[in-house]
Tab-separated table of C-alpha atoms and ligand atoms in Angstrom:
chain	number	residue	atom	x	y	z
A	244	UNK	CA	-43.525	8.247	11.486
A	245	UNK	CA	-40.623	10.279	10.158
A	246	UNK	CA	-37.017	11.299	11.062
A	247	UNK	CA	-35.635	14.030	11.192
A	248	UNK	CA	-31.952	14.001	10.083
A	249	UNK	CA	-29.594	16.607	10.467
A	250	UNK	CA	-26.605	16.870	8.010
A	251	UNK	CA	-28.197	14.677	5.988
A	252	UNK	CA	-26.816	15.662	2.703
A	253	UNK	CA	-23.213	15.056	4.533
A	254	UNK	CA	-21.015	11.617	3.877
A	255	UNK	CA	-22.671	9.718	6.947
A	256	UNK	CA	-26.266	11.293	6.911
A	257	UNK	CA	-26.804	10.570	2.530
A	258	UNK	CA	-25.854	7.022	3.278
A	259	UNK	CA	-28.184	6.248	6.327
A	260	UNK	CA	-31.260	8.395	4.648
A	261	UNK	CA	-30.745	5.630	2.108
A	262	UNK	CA	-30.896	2.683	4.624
A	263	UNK	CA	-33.784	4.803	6.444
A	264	UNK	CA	-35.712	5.282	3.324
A	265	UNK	CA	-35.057	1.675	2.198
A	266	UNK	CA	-36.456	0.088	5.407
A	267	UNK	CA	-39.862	1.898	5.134
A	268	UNK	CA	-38.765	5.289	7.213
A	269	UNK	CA	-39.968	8.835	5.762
A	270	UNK	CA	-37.362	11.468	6.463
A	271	UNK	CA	-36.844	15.191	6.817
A	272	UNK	CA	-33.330	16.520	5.928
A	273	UNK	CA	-31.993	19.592	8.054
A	274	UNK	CA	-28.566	20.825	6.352
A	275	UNK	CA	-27.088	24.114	5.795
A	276	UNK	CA	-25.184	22.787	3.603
A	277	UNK	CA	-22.056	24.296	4.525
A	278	UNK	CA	-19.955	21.102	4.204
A	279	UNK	CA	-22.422	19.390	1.500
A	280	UNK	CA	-24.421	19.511	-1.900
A	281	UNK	CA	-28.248	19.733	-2.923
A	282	UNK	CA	-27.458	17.617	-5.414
A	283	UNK	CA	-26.725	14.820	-3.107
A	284	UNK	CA	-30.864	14.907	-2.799
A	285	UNK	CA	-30.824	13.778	-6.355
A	286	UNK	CA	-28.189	10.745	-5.730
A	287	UNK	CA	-30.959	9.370	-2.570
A	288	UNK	CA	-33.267	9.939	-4.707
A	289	UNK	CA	-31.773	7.818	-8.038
A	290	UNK	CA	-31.098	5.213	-5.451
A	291	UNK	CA	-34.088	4.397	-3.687
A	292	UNK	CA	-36.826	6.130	-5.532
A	293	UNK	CA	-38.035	8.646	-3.181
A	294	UNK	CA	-36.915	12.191	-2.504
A	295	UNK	CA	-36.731	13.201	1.148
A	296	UNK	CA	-37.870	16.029	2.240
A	297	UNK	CA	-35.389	19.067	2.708
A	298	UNK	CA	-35.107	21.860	5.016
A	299	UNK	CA	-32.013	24.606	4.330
A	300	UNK	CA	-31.508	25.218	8.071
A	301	UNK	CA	-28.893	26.447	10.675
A	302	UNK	CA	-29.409	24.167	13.381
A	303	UNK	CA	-27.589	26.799	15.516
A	304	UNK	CA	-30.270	28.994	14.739
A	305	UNK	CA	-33.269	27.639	17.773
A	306	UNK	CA	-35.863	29.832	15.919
A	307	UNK	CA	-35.118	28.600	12.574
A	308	UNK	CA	-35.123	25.264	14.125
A	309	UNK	CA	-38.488	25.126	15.838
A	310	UNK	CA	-39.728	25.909	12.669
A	311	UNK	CA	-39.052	22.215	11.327
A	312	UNK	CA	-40.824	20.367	14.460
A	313	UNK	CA	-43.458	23.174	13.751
A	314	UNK	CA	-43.961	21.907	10.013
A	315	UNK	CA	-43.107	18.483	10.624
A	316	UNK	CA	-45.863	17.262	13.149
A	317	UNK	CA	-44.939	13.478	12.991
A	318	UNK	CA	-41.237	13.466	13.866
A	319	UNK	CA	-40.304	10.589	16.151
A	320	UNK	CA	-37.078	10.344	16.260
A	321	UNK	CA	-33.871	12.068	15.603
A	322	UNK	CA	-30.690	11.252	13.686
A	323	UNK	CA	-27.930	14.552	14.490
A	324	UNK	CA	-25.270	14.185	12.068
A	325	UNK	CA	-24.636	17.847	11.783
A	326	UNK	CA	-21.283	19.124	13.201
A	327	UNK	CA	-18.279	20.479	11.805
A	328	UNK	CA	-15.303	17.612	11.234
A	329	UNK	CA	-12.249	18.870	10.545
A	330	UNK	CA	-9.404	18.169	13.400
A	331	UNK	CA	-6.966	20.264	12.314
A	332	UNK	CA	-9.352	23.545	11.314
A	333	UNK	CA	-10.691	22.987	14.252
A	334	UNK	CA	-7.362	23.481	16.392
A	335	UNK	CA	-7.204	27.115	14.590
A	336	UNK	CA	-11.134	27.557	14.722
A	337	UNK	CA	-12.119	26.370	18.620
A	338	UNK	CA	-15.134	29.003	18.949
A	339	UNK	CA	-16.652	27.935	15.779
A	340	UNK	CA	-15.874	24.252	16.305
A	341	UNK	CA	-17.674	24.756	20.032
A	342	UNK	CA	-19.970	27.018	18.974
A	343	UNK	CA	-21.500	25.214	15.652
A	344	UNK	CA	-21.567	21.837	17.819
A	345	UNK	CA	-22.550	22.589	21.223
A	346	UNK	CA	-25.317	24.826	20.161
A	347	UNK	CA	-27.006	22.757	17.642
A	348	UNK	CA	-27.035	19.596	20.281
A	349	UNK	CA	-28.463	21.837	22.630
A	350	UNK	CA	-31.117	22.956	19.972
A	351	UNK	CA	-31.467	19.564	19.151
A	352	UNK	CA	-32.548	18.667	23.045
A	353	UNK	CA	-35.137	21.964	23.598
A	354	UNK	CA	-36.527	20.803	20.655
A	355	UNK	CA	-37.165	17.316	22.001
A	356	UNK	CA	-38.335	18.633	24.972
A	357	UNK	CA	-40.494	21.352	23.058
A	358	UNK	CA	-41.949	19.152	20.990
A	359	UNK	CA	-42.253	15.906	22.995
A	360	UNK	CA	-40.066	13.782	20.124
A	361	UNK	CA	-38.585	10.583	22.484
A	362	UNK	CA	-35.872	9.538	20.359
A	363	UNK	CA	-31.995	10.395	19.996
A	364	UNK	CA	-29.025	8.776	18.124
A	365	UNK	CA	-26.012	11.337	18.184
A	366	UNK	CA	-22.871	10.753	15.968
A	367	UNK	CA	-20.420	10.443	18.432
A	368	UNK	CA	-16.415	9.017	17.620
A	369	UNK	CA	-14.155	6.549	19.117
A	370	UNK	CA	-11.768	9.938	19.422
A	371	UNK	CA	-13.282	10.204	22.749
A	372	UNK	CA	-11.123	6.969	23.753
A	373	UNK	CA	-7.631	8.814	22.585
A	374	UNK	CA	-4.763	6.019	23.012
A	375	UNK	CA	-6.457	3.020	24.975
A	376	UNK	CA	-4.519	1.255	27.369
A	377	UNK	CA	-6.363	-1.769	26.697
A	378	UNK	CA	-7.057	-2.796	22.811
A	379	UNK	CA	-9.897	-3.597	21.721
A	380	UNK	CA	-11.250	-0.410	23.063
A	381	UNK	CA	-15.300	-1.735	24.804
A	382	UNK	CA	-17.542	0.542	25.498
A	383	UNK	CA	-16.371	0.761	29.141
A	384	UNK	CA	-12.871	1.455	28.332
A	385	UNK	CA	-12.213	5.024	30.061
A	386	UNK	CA	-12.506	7.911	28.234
A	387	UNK	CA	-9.448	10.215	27.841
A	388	UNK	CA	-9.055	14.110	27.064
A	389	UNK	CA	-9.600	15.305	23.619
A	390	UNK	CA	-6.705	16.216	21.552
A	391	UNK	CA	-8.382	18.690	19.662
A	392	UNK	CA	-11.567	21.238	19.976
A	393	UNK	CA	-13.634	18.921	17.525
A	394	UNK	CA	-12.827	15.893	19.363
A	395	UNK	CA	-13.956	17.527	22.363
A	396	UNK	CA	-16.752	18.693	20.982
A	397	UNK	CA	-17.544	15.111	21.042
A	398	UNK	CA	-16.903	14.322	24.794
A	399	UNK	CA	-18.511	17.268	25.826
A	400	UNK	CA	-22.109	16.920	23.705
A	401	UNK	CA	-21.798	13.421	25.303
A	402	UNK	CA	-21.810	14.723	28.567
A	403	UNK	CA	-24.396	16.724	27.804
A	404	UNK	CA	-26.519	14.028	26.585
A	405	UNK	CA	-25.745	11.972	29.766
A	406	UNK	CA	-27.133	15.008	31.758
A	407	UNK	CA	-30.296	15.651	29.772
A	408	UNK	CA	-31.481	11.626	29.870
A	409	UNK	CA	-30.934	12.102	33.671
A	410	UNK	CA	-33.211	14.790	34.314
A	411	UNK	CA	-35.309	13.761	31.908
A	412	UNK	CA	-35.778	10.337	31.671
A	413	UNK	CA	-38.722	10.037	29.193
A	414	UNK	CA	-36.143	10.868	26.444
A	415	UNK	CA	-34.324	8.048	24.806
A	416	UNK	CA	-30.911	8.410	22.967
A	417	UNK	CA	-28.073	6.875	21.829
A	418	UNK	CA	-24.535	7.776	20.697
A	419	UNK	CA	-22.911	5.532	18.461
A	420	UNK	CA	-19.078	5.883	18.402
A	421	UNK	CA	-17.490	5.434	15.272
A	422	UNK	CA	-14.577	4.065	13.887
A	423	UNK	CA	-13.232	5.306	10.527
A	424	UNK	CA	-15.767	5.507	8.451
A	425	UNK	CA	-15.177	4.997	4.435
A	426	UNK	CA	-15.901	3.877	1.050
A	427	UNK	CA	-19.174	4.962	-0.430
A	428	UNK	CA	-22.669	3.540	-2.285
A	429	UNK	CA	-21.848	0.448	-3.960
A	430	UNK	CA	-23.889	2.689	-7.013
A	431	UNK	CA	-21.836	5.377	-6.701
A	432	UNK	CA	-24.791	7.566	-6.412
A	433	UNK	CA	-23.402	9.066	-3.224
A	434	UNK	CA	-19.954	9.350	-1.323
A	435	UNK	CA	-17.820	11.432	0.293
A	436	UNK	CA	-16.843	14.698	-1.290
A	437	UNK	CA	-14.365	16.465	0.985
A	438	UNK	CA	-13.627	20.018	0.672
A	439	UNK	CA	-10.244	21.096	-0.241
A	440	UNK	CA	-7.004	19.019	0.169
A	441	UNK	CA	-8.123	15.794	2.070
A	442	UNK	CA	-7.337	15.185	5.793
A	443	UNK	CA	-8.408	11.763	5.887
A	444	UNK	CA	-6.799	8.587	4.507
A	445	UNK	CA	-9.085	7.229	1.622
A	446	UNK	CA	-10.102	10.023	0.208
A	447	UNK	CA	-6.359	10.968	0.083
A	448	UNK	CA	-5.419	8.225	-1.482
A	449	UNK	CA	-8.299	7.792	-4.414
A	450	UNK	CA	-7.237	11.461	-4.947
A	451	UNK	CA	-3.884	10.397	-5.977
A	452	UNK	CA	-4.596	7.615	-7.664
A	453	UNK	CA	-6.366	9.746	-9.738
A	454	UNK	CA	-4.071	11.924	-10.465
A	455	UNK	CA	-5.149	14.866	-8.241
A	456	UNK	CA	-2.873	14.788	-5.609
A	457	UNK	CA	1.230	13.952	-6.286
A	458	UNK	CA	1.723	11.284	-3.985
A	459	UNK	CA	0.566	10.172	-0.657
A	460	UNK	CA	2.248	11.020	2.716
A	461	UNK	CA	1.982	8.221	5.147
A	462	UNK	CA	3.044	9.735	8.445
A	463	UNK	CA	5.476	7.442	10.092
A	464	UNK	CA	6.583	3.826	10.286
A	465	UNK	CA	8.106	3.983	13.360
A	466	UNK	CA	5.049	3.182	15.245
A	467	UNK	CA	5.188	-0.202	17.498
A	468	UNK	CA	2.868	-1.920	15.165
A	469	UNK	CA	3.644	-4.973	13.113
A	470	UNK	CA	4.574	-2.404	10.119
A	471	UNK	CA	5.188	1.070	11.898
A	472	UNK	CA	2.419	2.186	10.721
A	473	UNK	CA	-0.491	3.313	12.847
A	474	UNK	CA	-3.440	1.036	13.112
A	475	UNK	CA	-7.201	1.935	12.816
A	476	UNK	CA	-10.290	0.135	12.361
A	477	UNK	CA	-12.306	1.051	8.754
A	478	UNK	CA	-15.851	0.972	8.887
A	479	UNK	CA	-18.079	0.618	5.628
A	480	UNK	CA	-20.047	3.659	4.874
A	481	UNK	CA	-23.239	1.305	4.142
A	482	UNK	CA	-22.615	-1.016	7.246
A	483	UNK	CA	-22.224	2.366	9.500
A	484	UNK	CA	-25.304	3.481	8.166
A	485	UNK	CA	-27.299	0.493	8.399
A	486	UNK	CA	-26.333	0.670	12.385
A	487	UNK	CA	-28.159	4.088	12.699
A	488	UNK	CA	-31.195	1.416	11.102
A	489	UNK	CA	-30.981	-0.919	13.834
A	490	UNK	CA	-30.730	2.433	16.819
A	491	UNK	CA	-33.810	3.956	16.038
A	492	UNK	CA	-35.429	0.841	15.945
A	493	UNK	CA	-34.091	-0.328	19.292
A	494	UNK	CA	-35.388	3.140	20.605
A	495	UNK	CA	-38.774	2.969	18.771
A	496	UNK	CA	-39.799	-0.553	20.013
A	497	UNK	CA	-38.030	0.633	23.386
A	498	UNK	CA	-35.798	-2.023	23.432
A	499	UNK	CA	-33.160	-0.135	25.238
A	500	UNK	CA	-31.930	-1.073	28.802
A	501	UNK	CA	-31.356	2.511	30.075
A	502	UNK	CA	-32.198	5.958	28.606
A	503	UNK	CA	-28.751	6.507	27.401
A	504	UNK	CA	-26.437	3.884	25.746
A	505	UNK	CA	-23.447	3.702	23.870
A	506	UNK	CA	-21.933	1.574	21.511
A	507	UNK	CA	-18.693	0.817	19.412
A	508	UNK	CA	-19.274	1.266	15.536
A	509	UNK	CA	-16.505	-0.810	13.897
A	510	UNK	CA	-15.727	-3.718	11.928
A	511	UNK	CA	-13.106	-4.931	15.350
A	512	UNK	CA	-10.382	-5.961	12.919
A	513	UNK	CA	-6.746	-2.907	13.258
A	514	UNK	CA	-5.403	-2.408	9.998
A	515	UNK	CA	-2.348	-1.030	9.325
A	516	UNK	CA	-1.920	2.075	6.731
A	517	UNK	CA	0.759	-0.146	4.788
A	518	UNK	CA	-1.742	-2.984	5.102
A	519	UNK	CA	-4.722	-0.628	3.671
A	520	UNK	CA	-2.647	0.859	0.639
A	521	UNK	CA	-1.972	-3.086	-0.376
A	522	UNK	CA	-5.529	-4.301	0.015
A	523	UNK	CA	-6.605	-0.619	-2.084
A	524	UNK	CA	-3.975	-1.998	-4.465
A	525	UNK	CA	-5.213	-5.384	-4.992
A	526	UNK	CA	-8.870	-4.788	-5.235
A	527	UNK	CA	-8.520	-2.113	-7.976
A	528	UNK	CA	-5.767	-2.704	-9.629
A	529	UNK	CA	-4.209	0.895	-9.398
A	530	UNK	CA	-0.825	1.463	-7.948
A	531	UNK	CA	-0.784	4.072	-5.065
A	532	UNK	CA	2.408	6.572	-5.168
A	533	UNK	CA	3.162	7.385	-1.573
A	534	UNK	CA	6.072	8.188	0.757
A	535	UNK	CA	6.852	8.069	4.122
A	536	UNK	CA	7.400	11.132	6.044
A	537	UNK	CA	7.259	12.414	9.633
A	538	UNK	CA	4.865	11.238	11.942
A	539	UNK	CA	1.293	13.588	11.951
A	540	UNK	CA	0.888	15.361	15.936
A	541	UNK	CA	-1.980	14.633	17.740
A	542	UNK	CA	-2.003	10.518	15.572
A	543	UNK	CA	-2.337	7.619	18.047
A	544	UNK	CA	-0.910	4.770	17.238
A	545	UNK	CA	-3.388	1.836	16.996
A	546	UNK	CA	-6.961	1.645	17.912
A	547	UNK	CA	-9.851	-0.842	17.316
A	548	UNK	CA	-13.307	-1.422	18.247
A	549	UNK	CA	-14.336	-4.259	20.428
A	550	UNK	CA	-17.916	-4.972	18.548
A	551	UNK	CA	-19.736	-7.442	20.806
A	552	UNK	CA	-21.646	-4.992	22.624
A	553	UNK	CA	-23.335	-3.440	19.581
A	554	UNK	CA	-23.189	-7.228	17.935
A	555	UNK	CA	-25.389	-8.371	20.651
A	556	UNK	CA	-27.534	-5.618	21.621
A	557	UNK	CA	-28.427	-4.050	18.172
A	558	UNK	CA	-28.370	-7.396	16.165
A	559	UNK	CA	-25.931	-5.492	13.579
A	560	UNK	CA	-22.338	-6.106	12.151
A	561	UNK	CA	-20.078	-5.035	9.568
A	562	UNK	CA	-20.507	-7.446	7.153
A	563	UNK	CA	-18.733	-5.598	3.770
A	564	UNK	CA	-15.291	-6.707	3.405
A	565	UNK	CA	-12.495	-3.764	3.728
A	566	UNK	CA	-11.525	-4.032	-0.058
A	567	UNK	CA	-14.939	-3.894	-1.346
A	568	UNK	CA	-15.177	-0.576	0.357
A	569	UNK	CA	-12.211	0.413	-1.127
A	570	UNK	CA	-13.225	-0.150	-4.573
A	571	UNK	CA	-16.558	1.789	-4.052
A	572	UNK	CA	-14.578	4.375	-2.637
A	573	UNK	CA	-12.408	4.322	-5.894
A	574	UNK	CA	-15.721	3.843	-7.938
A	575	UNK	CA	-16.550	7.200	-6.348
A	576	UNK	CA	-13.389	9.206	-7.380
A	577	UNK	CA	-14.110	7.974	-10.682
A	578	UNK	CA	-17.439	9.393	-11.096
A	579	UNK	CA	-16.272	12.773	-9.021
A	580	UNK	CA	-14.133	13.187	-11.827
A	581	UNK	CA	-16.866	13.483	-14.089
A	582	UNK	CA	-19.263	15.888	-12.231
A	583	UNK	CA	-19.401	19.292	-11.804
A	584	UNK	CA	-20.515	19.735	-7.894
B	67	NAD	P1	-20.150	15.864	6.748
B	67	NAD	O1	-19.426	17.156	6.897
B	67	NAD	O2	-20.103	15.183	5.432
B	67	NAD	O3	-21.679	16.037	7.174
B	67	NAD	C1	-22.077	16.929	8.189
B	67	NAD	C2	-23.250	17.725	7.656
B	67	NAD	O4	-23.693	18.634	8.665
B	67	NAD	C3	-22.896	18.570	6.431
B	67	NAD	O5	-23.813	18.306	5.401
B	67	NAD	C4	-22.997	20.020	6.921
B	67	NAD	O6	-23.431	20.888	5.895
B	67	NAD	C5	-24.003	19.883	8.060
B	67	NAD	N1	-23.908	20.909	9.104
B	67	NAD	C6	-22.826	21.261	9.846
B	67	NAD	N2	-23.156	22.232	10.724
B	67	NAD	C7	-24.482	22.493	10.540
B	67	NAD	C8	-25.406	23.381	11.133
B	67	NAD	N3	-25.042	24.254	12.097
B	67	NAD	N4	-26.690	23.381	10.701
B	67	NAD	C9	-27.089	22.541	9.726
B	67	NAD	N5	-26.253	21.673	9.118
B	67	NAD	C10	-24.969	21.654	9.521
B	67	NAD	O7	-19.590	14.897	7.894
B	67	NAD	P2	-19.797	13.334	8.078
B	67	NAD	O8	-18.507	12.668	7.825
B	67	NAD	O9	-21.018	12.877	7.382
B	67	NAD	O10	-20.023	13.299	9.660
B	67	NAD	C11	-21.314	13.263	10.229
B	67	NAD	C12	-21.185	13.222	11.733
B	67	NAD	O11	-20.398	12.100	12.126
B	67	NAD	C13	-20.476	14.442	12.339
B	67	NAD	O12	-21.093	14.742	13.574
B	67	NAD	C14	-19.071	13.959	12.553
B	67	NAD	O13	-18.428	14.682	13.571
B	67	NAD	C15	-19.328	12.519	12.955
B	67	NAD	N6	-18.180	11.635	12.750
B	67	NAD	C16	-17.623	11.543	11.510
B	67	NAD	C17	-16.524	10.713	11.317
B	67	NAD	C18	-15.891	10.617	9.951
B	67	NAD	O14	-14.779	10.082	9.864
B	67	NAD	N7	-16.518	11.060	8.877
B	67	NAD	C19	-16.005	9.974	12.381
B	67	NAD	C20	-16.622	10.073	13.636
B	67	NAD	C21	-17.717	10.912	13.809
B	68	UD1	C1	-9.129	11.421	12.166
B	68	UD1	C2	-9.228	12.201	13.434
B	68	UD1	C3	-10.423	11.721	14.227
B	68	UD1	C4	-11.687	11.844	13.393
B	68	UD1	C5	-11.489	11.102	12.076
B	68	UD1	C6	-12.648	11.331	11.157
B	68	UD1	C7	-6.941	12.920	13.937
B	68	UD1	C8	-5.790	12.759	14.862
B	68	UD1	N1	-7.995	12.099	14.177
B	68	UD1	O1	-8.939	10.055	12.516
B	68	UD1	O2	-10.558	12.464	15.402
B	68	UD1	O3	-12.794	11.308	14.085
B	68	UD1	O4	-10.296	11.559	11.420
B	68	UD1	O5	-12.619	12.581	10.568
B	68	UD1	O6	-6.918	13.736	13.039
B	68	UD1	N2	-2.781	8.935	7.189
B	68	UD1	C9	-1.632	8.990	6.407
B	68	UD1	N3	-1.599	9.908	5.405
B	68	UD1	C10	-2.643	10.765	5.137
B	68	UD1	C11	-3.800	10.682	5.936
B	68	UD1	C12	-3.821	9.758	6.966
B	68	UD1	O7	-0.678	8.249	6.614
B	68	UD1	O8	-2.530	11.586	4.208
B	68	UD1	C13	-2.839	7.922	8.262
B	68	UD1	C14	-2.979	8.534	9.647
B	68	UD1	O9	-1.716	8.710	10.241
B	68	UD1	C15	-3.802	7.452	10.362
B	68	UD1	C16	-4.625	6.788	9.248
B	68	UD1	O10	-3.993	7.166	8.035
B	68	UD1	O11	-2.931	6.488	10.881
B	68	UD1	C17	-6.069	7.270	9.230
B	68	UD1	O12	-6.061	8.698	9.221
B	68	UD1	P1	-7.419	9.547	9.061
B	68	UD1	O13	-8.186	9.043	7.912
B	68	UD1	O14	-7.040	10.986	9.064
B	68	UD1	O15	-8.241	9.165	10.357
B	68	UD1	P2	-7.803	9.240	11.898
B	68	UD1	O16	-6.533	9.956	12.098
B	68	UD1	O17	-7.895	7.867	12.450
């Protein structure tokens, strides 16, 4: 039994080939590699003692991608990482945002049907919510329009998923919706190793703190949140990979209740960016120099997950506390520091 994992040399896809690898799975890698490293290979492997296999492929690419199915006879499920993630390149970039993650989903499916493989988890986001009108957000709580190609790239492979399991309803797949995921391997072995100046929050911050960035912009404080500042929900790197774990195993014993199901990825605790930069503070000891400046366009204000769904049904839950994540994620700057990548 093996799984195939796409972008699995990316931030998401090292971590759960760990947790994959770790609970007994063998795994096949497919990454171009054009927002990750080989070397990250070498970090699984340090950690759990095995070296997956790898496969150098452009998932956009349906002849290149047969070719893994064709090589890799016992593939039984499917883990599809592989997209491109940036919001704001993806604003100035729509064709390549659509094009790069529309077409590999799609490859992703005629493979499935191709090659008879049953079993689908997609990396979906809780972007497709935008700004609830209800908080916590449930799985049920309507879906609003994308503020930006990538985060309709998300809605729309959804949709697509929705209308492959109805016309074909031998195939069984998931999308877990994320929160914001961070931190990285407790053995700093792997993390996350954005390109260029950081868009997200954490690795912004560890940046600074170590010296690479001047100070940190937090965008606004005149939210209507306890603080002002906007409110998210932080996911553990680990925790968010150990949930991919428990989908493919609620697939594989068929322990789903309908061919496609969704589910909320999140610890279901808001915390504010204020509240964040204190907790970083106290669990590592290193002051973070910020500012505040003008609010960033397309931000929502607050969102968190409502968790019981996925508490219940996949028997998983956040467990790591937020500022253990934030020292790992520290714990990883440090060691970036050091490597040449
Ligand atoms: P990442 O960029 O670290 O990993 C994505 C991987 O996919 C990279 O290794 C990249 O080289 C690969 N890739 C991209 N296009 C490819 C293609 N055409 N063929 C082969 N490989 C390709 O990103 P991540 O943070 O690990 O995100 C993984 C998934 O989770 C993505 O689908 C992303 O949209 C989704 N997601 C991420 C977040 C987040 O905050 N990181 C939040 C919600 C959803
Ligand atoms: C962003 C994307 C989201 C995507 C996710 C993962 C937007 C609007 N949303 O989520 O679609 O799924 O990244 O890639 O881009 N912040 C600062 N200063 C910074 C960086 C961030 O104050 O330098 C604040 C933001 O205003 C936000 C919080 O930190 O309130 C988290 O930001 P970020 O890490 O970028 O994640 P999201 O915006 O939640």
């Amino acid at each position: 039994m093996r799984i195939l994992v796409t972008g699995g040399t990316g931030f998401i896809g090292s971590h759960t080939v760990v947790e994959l690898q770790q609970a007994g799975y063998n795994v096949v890698i497919a990454d171009n590699l054009i927002n990750s490293n080989i070397e990250v290979l070498d970090g699984i492997e340090n950690i759990t003692g095995v070296r997956p296999a790898f496969e150098k492929v452009d998932l956009t690419d349906i002849t290149a991608t047969k070719e893994i199915f064709k090589k890799h006879k016992d593939i039984t499920a499917i883990i599809h990482f592989a997209a491109l993630k940036a919001v704001g390149e993806s604003v100035g970039k729509p064709l390549e945002y659509y094009g790069n993650n529309i077409n590999s989903i799609i490859n992703m499916l005629t493979c499935m049907r191709e090659f008879d493989v049953r079993n689908f988890v997609f990396s979906s986001s809780c972007t497709v919510y935008g700004q609830a009108d209800v908080l916590p957000v449930t799985e049920q709580t309507p879906k609003k329009k994308a503020e930006s190609p990538y985060g309709n790239t998300k809605a729309i492979c959804e949709d697509i998923m929705n209308d492959f399991a109805f016309a074909e309803n031998q195939f069984k797949m998931i999308a877990l919706r994320y929160f914001n995921p961070i931190g990285a391997h407790p053995s700093s072995q792997i993390g996350e190793l954005p390109n260029g100046t950081p868009n997200n929050l954490i690795p912004y911050i560890t940046q600074t703190v170590a010296g690479i960035r001047k100070e940190l912009s937090v965008f606004g404080n005149d939210y209507n949140t306890p603080d002002g500042t906007p409110i998210r929900d932080y996911i553990d790197i680990v925790d968010l990979a150990k949930a991919h774990v428990t989908a493919i195993q609620r697939l594989i014993d068929n322990k789903n209740k309908s061919n496609i199901e969704y589910f909320n990825i999140g610890t279901g605790t808001g915390v504010s960016v204020l509240e964040l930069i204190e907790t970083f503070e106290k669990a590592t000891g290193r002051k973070v120099p910020y500012k505040i400046t003008a609010r960033r366009a397309g931000d929502i204000e607050k969102i968190w997950a409502d968790t019981t769904f996925a508490n219940r049904e996949l028997g998983w839950k956040a467990e790591v506390p937020l500022s253990e994540s934030l020292l790992n994620a520290w714990k990883w700057q440090e060691k970036l520091g050091s490597l040449k990548l």
